[in-house]
mmCIF file of N, CA, C and O in Angstrom:
data_model
loop_
_atom_site.group_PDB
_atom_site.id
_atom_site.type_symbol
_atom_site.label_atom_id
_atom_site.label_comp_id
_atom_site.label_asym_id
_atom_site.label_seq_id
_atom_site.Cartn_x
_atom_site.Cartn_y
_atom_site.Cartn_z
ATOM 1 N N UNK I 30 100.551 115.622 44.630
ATOM 2 C CA UNK I 30 99.561 116.593 45.025
ATOM 3 C C UNK I 30 100.270 117.917 45.241
ATOM 4 O O UNK I 30 101.332 117.977 45.819
ATOM 5 N N UNK I 31 99.643 118.924 44.758
ATOM 6 C CA UNK I 31 100.253 120.241 44.901
ATOM 7 C C UNK I 31 100.049 120.777 46.316
ATOM 8 O O UNK I 31 99.179 120.337 47.065
ATOM 9 N N UNK I 32 100.882 121.739 46.618
ATOM 10 C CA UNK I 32 100.807 122.365 47.929
ATOM 11 C C UNK I 32 99.451 123.020 48.157
ATOM 12 O O UNK I 32 98.899 122.938 49.259
ATOM 13 N N UNK I 33 98.904 123.648 47.112
ATOM 14 C CA UNK I 33 97.621 124.337 47.282
ATOM 15 C C UNK I 33 96.493 123.352 47.582
ATOM 16 O O UNK I 33 95.604 123.656 48.373
ATOM 17 N N UNK I 34 96.518 122.171 46.957
ATOM 18 C CA UNK I 34 95.490 121.162 47.249
ATOM 19 C C UNK I 34 95.609 120.675 48.686
ATOM 20 O O UNK I 34 94.600 120.505 49.381
ATOM 21 N N UNK I 35 96.836 120.456 49.143
ATOM 22 C CA UNK I 35 97.044 120.037 50.531
ATOM 23 C C UNK I 35 96.549 121.108 51.490
ATOM 24 O O UNK I 35 95.883 120.799 52.491
ATOM 25 N N UNK I 36 96.850 122.351 51.169
ATOM 26 C CA UNK I 36 96.436 123.456 52.034
ATOM 27 C C UNK I 36 94.914 123.590 52.070
ATOM 28 O O UNK I 36 94.331 123.786 53.142
ATOM 29 N N UNK I 37 94.264 123.460 50.916
ATOM 30 C CA UNK I 37 92.795 123.541 50.886
ATOM 31 C C UNK I 37 92.158 122.442 51.726
ATOM 32 O O UNK I 37 91.206 122.686 52.465
ATOM 33 N N UNK I 38 92.678 121.225 51.578
ATOM 34 C CA UNK I 38 92.128 120.118 52.356
ATOM 35 C C UNK I 38 92.324 120.348 53.845
ATOM 36 O O UNK I 38 91.432 120.064 54.653
ATOM 37 N N UNK I 39 93.476 120.870 54.230
ATOM 38 C CA UNK I 39 93.750 121.115 55.646
ATOM 39 C C UNK I 39 92.841 122.219 56.185
ATOM 40 O O UNK I 39 92.303 122.093 57.293
ATOM 41 N N UNK I 40 92.643 123.270 55.403
ATOM 42 C CA UNK I 40 91.763 124.362 55.831
ATOM 43 C C UNK I 40 90.336 123.850 55.990
ATOM 44 O O UNK I 40 89.654 124.183 56.966
ATOM 45 N N UNK I 41 89.887 123.027 55.044
ATOM 46 C CA UNK I 41 88.538 122.477 55.140
ATOM 47 C C UNK I 41 88.396 121.575 56.374
ATOM 48 O O UNK I 41 87.387 121.612 57.071
ATOM 49 N N UNK I 42 89.431 120.809 56.652
ATOM 50 C CA UNK I 42 89.403 119.931 57.823
ATOM 51 C C UNK I 42 89.366 120.759 59.108
ATOM 52 O O UNK I 42 88.608 120.449 60.027
ATOM 53 N N UNK I 43 90.159 121.821 59.155
ATOM 54 C CA UNK I 43 90.173 122.674 60.341
ATOM 55 C C UNK I 43 88.850 123.412 60.518
ATOM 56 O O UNK I 43 88.375 123.572 61.650
ATOM 57 N N UNK I 44 88.243 123.833 59.426
ATOM 58 C CA UNK I 44 86.944 124.504 59.508
ATOM 59 C C UNK I 44 85.886 123.543 60.041
ATOM 60 O O UNK I 44 85.035 123.930 60.850
ATOM 61 N N UNK I 45 85.949 122.300 59.593
ATOM 62 C CA UNK I 45 85.021 121.294 60.103
ATOM 63 C C UNK I 45 85.206 121.050 61.587
ATOM 64 O O UNK I 45 84.239 120.905 62.338
ATOM 65 N N UNK I 46 86.468 121.019 62.015
ATOM 66 C CA UNK I 46 86.746 120.826 63.443
ATOM 67 C C UNK I 46 86.205 121.995 64.258
ATOM 68 O O UNK I 46 85.637 121.795 65.343
ATOM 69 N N UNK I 47 86.358 123.199 63.732
ATOM 70 C CA UNK I 47 85.835 124.379 64.434
ATOM 71 C C UNK I 47 84.316 124.320 64.536
ATOM 72 O O UNK I 47 83.741 124.589 65.592
ATOM 73 N N UNK I 48 83.662 123.948 63.423
ATOM 74 C CA UNK I 48 82.199 123.835 63.445
ATOM 75 C C UNK I 48 81.759 122.793 64.468
ATOM 76 O O UNK I 48 80.796 122.998 65.210
ATOM 77 N N UNK I 49 82.468 121.681 64.490
ATOM 78 C CA UNK I 49 82.099 120.618 65.423
ATOM 79 C C UNK I 49 82.257 121.094 66.868
ATOM 80 O O UNK I 49 81.398 120.836 67.716
ATOM 81 N N UNK I 50 83.321 121.801 67.163
ATOM 82 C CA UNK I 50 83.534 122.311 68.524
ATOM 83 C C UNK I 50 82.484 123.343 68.905
ATOM 84 O O UNK I 50 81.990 123.345 70.041
ATOM 85 N N UNK I 51 82.156 124.227 67.970
ATOM 86 C CA UNK I 51 81.118 125.224 68.241
ATOM 87 C C UNK I 51 79.791 124.518 68.502
ATOM 88 O O UNK I 51 79.037 124.896 69.398
ATOM 89 N N UNK I 52 79.514 123.473 67.737
ATOM 90 C CA UNK I 52 78.300 122.697 67.958
ATOM 91 C C UNK I 52 78.283 122.046 69.324
ATOM 92 O O UNK I 52 77.237 121.965 69.976
ATOM 93 N N UNK I 53 79.467 121.577 69.767
ATOM 94 C CA UNK I 53 79.555 120.991 71.103
ATOM 95 C C UNK I 53 79.264 122.029 72.190
ATOM 96 O O UNK I 53 78.511 121.774 73.120
ATOM 97 N N UNK I 54 79.874 123.192 72.049
ATOM 98 C CA UNK I 54 79.725 124.241 73.055
ATOM 99 C C UNK I 54 78.295 124.759 73.114
ATOM 100 O O UNK I 54 77.749 124.984 74.195
ATOM 101 N N UNK I 55 77.685 124.936 71.949
ATOM 102 C CA UNK I 55 76.330 125.490 71.905
ATOM 103 C C UNK I 55 75.252 124.414 71.959
ATOM 104 O O UNK I 55 74.070 124.737 71.919
ATOM 105 N N UNK I 56 75.667 123.177 72.034
ATOM 106 C CA UNK I 56 74.753 122.030 72.067
ATOM 107 C C UNK I 56 73.860 122.010 70.826
ATOM 108 O O UNK I 56 72.669 121.751 70.890
ATOM 109 N N UNK I 57 74.478 122.297 69.680
ATOM 110 C CA UNK I 57 73.781 122.338 68.403
ATOM 111 C C UNK I 57 74.161 121.079 67.611
ATOM 112 O O UNK I 57 75.251 120.990 67.052
ATOM 113 N N UNK I 58 73.269 120.110 67.592
ATOM 114 C CA UNK I 58 73.539 118.826 66.938
ATOM 115 C C UNK I 58 73.769 118.980 65.437
ATOM 116 O O UNK I 58 74.606 118.295 64.861
ATOM 117 N N UNK I 59 73.033 119.869 64.797
ATOM 118 C CA UNK I 59 73.163 120.046 63.351
ATOM 119 C C UNK I 59 74.562 120.571 63.002
ATOM 120 O O UNK I 59 75.207 120.064 62.091
ATOM 121 N N UNK I 60 75.019 121.578 63.724
ATOM 122 C CA UNK I 60 76.340 122.135 63.448
ATOM 123 C C UNK I 60 77.429 121.108 63.752
ATOM 124 O O UNK I 60 78.413 120.994 63.022
ATOM 125 N N UNK I 61 77.245 120.356 64.808
ATOM 126 C CA UNK I 61 78.202 119.317 65.174
ATOM 127 C C UNK I 61 78.305 118.289 64.047
ATOM 128 O O UNK I 61 79.395 117.889 63.644
ATOM 129 N N UNK I 62 77.176 117.900 63.514
ATOM 130 C CA UNK I 62 77.151 116.933 62.416
ATOM 131 C C UNK I 62 77.768 117.483 61.142
ATOM 132 O O UNK I 62 78.494 116.784 60.440
ATOM 133 N N UNK I 63 77.464 118.751 60.838
ATOM 134 C CA UNK I 63 78.052 119.385 59.651
ATOM 135 C C UNK I 63 79.571 119.439 59.767
ATOM 136 O O UNK I 63 80.289 119.205 58.795
ATOM 137 N N UNK I 64 80.051 119.756 60.951
ATOM 138 C CA UNK I 64 81.494 119.828 61.165
ATOM 139 C C UNK I 64 82.158 118.477 61.003
ATOM 140 O O UNK I 64 83.204 118.359 60.355
ATOM 141 N N UNK I 65 81.541 117.459 61.569
ATOM 142 C CA UNK I 65 82.095 116.110 61.447
ATOM 143 C C UNK I 65 82.087 115.663 59.991
ATOM 144 O O UNK I 65 83.057 115.057 59.502
ATOM 145 N N UNK I 66 81.025 115.978 59.276
ATOM 146 C CA UNK I 66 80.923 115.617 57.862
ATOM 147 C C UNK I 66 81.980 116.345 57.031
ATOM 148 O O UNK I 66 82.622 115.755 56.159
ATOM 149 N N UNK I 67 82.159 117.616 57.312
ATOM 150 C CA UNK I 67 83.152 118.407 56.580
ATOM 151 C C UNK I 67 84.562 117.859 56.816
ATOM 152 O O UNK I 67 85.356 117.769 55.885
ATOM 153 N N UNK I 68 84.846 117.468 58.036
ATOM 154 C CA UNK I 68 86.158 116.886 58.340
ATOM 155 C C UNK I 68 86.372 115.581 57.592
ATOM 156 O O UNK I 68 87.438 115.352 57.016
ATOM 157 N N UNK I 69 85.364 114.728 57.593
ATOM 158 C CA UNK I 69 85.524 113.438 56.925
ATOM 159 C C UNK I 69 85.640 113.602 55.416
ATOM 160 O O UNK I 69 86.397 112.875 54.766
ATOM 161 N N UNK I 70 84.934 114.585 54.845
ATOM 162 C CA UNK I 70 85.072 114.862 53.414
ATOM 163 C C UNK I 70 86.494 115.294 53.081
ATOM 164 O O UNK I 70 87.076 114.844 52.092
ATOM 165 N N UNK I 71 87.061 116.166 53.904
ATOM 166 C CA UNK I 71 88.425 116.644 53.671
ATOM 167 C C UNK I 71 89.423 115.499 53.797
ATOM 168 O O UNK I 71 90.363 115.393 53.002
ATOM 169 N N UNK I 72 89.212 114.628 54.772
ATOM 170 C CA UNK I 72 90.111 113.473 54.930
ATOM 171 C C UNK I 72 90.013 112.532 53.735
ATOM 172 O O UNK I 72 91.015 111.978 53.290
ATOM 173 N N UNK I 73 88.810 112.350 53.221
ATOM 174 C CA UNK I 73 88.627 111.474 52.056
ATOM 175 C C UNK I 73 89.317 112.060 50.829
ATOM 176 O O UNK I 73 89.957 111.336 50.060
ATOM 177 N N UNK I 74 89.210 113.372 50.636
ATOM 178 C CA UNK I 74 89.899 114.017 49.521
ATOM 179 C C UNK I 74 91.406 113.840 49.652
ATOM 180 O O UNK I 74 92.099 113.556 48.679
ATOM 181 N N UNK I 75 91.902 114.004 50.866
ATOM 182 C CA UNK I 75 93.339 113.856 51.115
ATOM 183 C C UNK I 75 93.776 112.426 50.816
ATOM 184 O O UNK I 75 94.812 112.210 50.182
ATOM 185 N N UNK I 76 93.004 111.454 51.237
ATOM 186 C CA UNK I 76 93.345 110.050 50.978
ATOM 187 C C UNK I 76 93.331 109.759 49.480
ATOM 188 O O UNK I 76 94.216 109.059 48.967
ATOM 189 N N UNK I 77 92.366 110.306 48.767
ATOM 190 C CA UNK I 77 92.303 110.120 47.322
ATOM 191 C C UNK I 77 93.517 110.712 46.627
ATOM 192 O O UNK I 77 94.081 110.105 45.711
ATOM 193 N N UNK I 78 93.936 111.883 47.071
ATOM 194 C CA UNK I 78 95.129 112.503 46.488
ATOM 195 C C UNK I 78 96.376 111.680 46.791
ATOM 196 O O UNK I 78 97.260 111.550 45.950
ATOM 197 N N UNK I 79 96.443 111.115 47.984
ATOM 198 C CA UNK I 79 97.588 110.272 48.342
ATOM 199 C C UNK I 79 97.648 109.026 47.462
ATOM 200 O O UNK I 79 98.732 108.595 47.060
ATOM 201 N N UNK I 80 96.499 108.442 47.152
ATOM 202 C CA UNK I 80 96.451 107.269 46.273
ATOM 203 C C UNK I 80 96.912 107.651 44.871
ATOM 204 O O UNK I 80 97.680 106.918 44.234
ATOM 205 N N UNK I 81 96.451 108.801 44.381
ATOM 206 C CA UNK I 81 96.885 109.278 43.069
ATOM 207 C C UNK I 81 98.405 109.448 43.029
ATOM 208 O O UNK I 81 99.060 109.038 42.077
ATOM 209 N N UNK I 82 98.948 110.067 44.079
ATOM 210 C CA UNK I 82 100.389 110.284 44.137
ATOM 211 C C UNK I 82 101.145 108.961 44.154
ATOM 212 O O UNK I 82 102.170 108.818 43.493
ATOM 213 N N UNK I 83 100.647 108.001 44.902
ATOM 214 C CA UNK I 83 101.294 106.693 44.966
ATOM 215 C C UNK I 83 101.273 106.020 43.600
ATOM 216 O O UNK I 83 102.263 105.411 43.173
ATOM 217 N N UNK I 84 100.161 106.134 42.898
ATOM 218 C CA UNK I 84 100.053 105.567 41.555
ATOM 219 C C UNK I 84 101.039 106.211 40.597
ATOM 220 O O UNK I 84 101.683 105.527 39.798
ATOM 221 N N UNK I 85 101.179 107.517 40.681
ATOM 222 C CA UNK I 85 102.154 108.217 39.828
ATOM 223 C C UNK I 85 103.577 107.766 40.140
ATOM 224 O O UNK I 85 104.392 107.578 39.239
ATOM 225 N N UNK I 86 103.873 107.607 41.427
ATOM 226 C CA UNK I 86 105.210 107.184 41.822
ATOM 227 C C UNK I 86 105.524 105.786 41.299
ATOM 228 O O UNK I 86 106.639 105.529 40.846
ATOM 229 N N UNK I 87 104.551 104.896 41.348
ATOM 230 C CA UNK I 87 104.752 103.542 40.831
ATOM 231 C C UNK I 87 104.966 103.584 39.320
ATOM 232 O O UNK I 87 105.878 102.940 38.791
ATOM 233 N N UNK I 88 104.158 104.355 38.633
ATOM 234 C CA UNK I 88 104.284 104.491 37.196
ATOM 235 C C UNK I 88 105.650 105.031 36.817
ATOM 236 O O UNK I 88 106.309 104.529 35.905
ATOM 237 N N UNK I 89 106.102 106.057 37.534
ATOM 238 C CA UNK I 89 107.409 106.657 37.253
ATOM 239 C C UNK I 89 108.547 105.678 37.499
ATOM 240 O O UNK I 89 109.543 105.692 36.791
ATOM 241 N N UNK I 90 108.400 104.819 38.509
ATOM 242 C CA UNK I 90 109.481 103.871 38.802
ATOM 243 C C UNK I 90 109.625 102.833 37.697
ATOM 244 O O UNK I 90 110.723 102.326 37.470
ATOM 245 N N UNK I 91 108.542 102.540 36.988
ATOM 246 C CA UNK I 91 108.629 101.570 35.891
ATOM 247 C C UNK I 91 109.070 102.203 34.577
ATOM 248 O O UNK I 91 109.574 101.511 33.698
ATOM 249 N N UNK I 92 108.877 103.495 34.428
ATOM 250 C CA UNK I 92 109.236 104.148 33.173
ATOM 251 C C UNK I 92 110.690 104.630 33.148
ATOM 252 O O UNK I 92 111.172 105.051 32.130
ATOM 253 N N UNK I 93 111.372 104.563 34.257
ATOM 254 C CA UNK I 93 112.776 105.017 34.306
ATOM 255 C C UNK I 93 113.711 103.966 33.821
ATOM 256 O O UNK I 93 113.630 102.862 33.806
#
């Protein structure tokens, strides 16, 4: 995974956390839910990229 993909996922996760906190402070359930959803989406993307990287590493170990 490239650095830019990692950075995008982290920024999206942090933005979701901020939305969730703002929702908590303002007692806004919709914003809280959007923030939680955004965080989980970013985590899922990160996990998918980690699986891809692991697959590439396994492939490379057999081709050497």
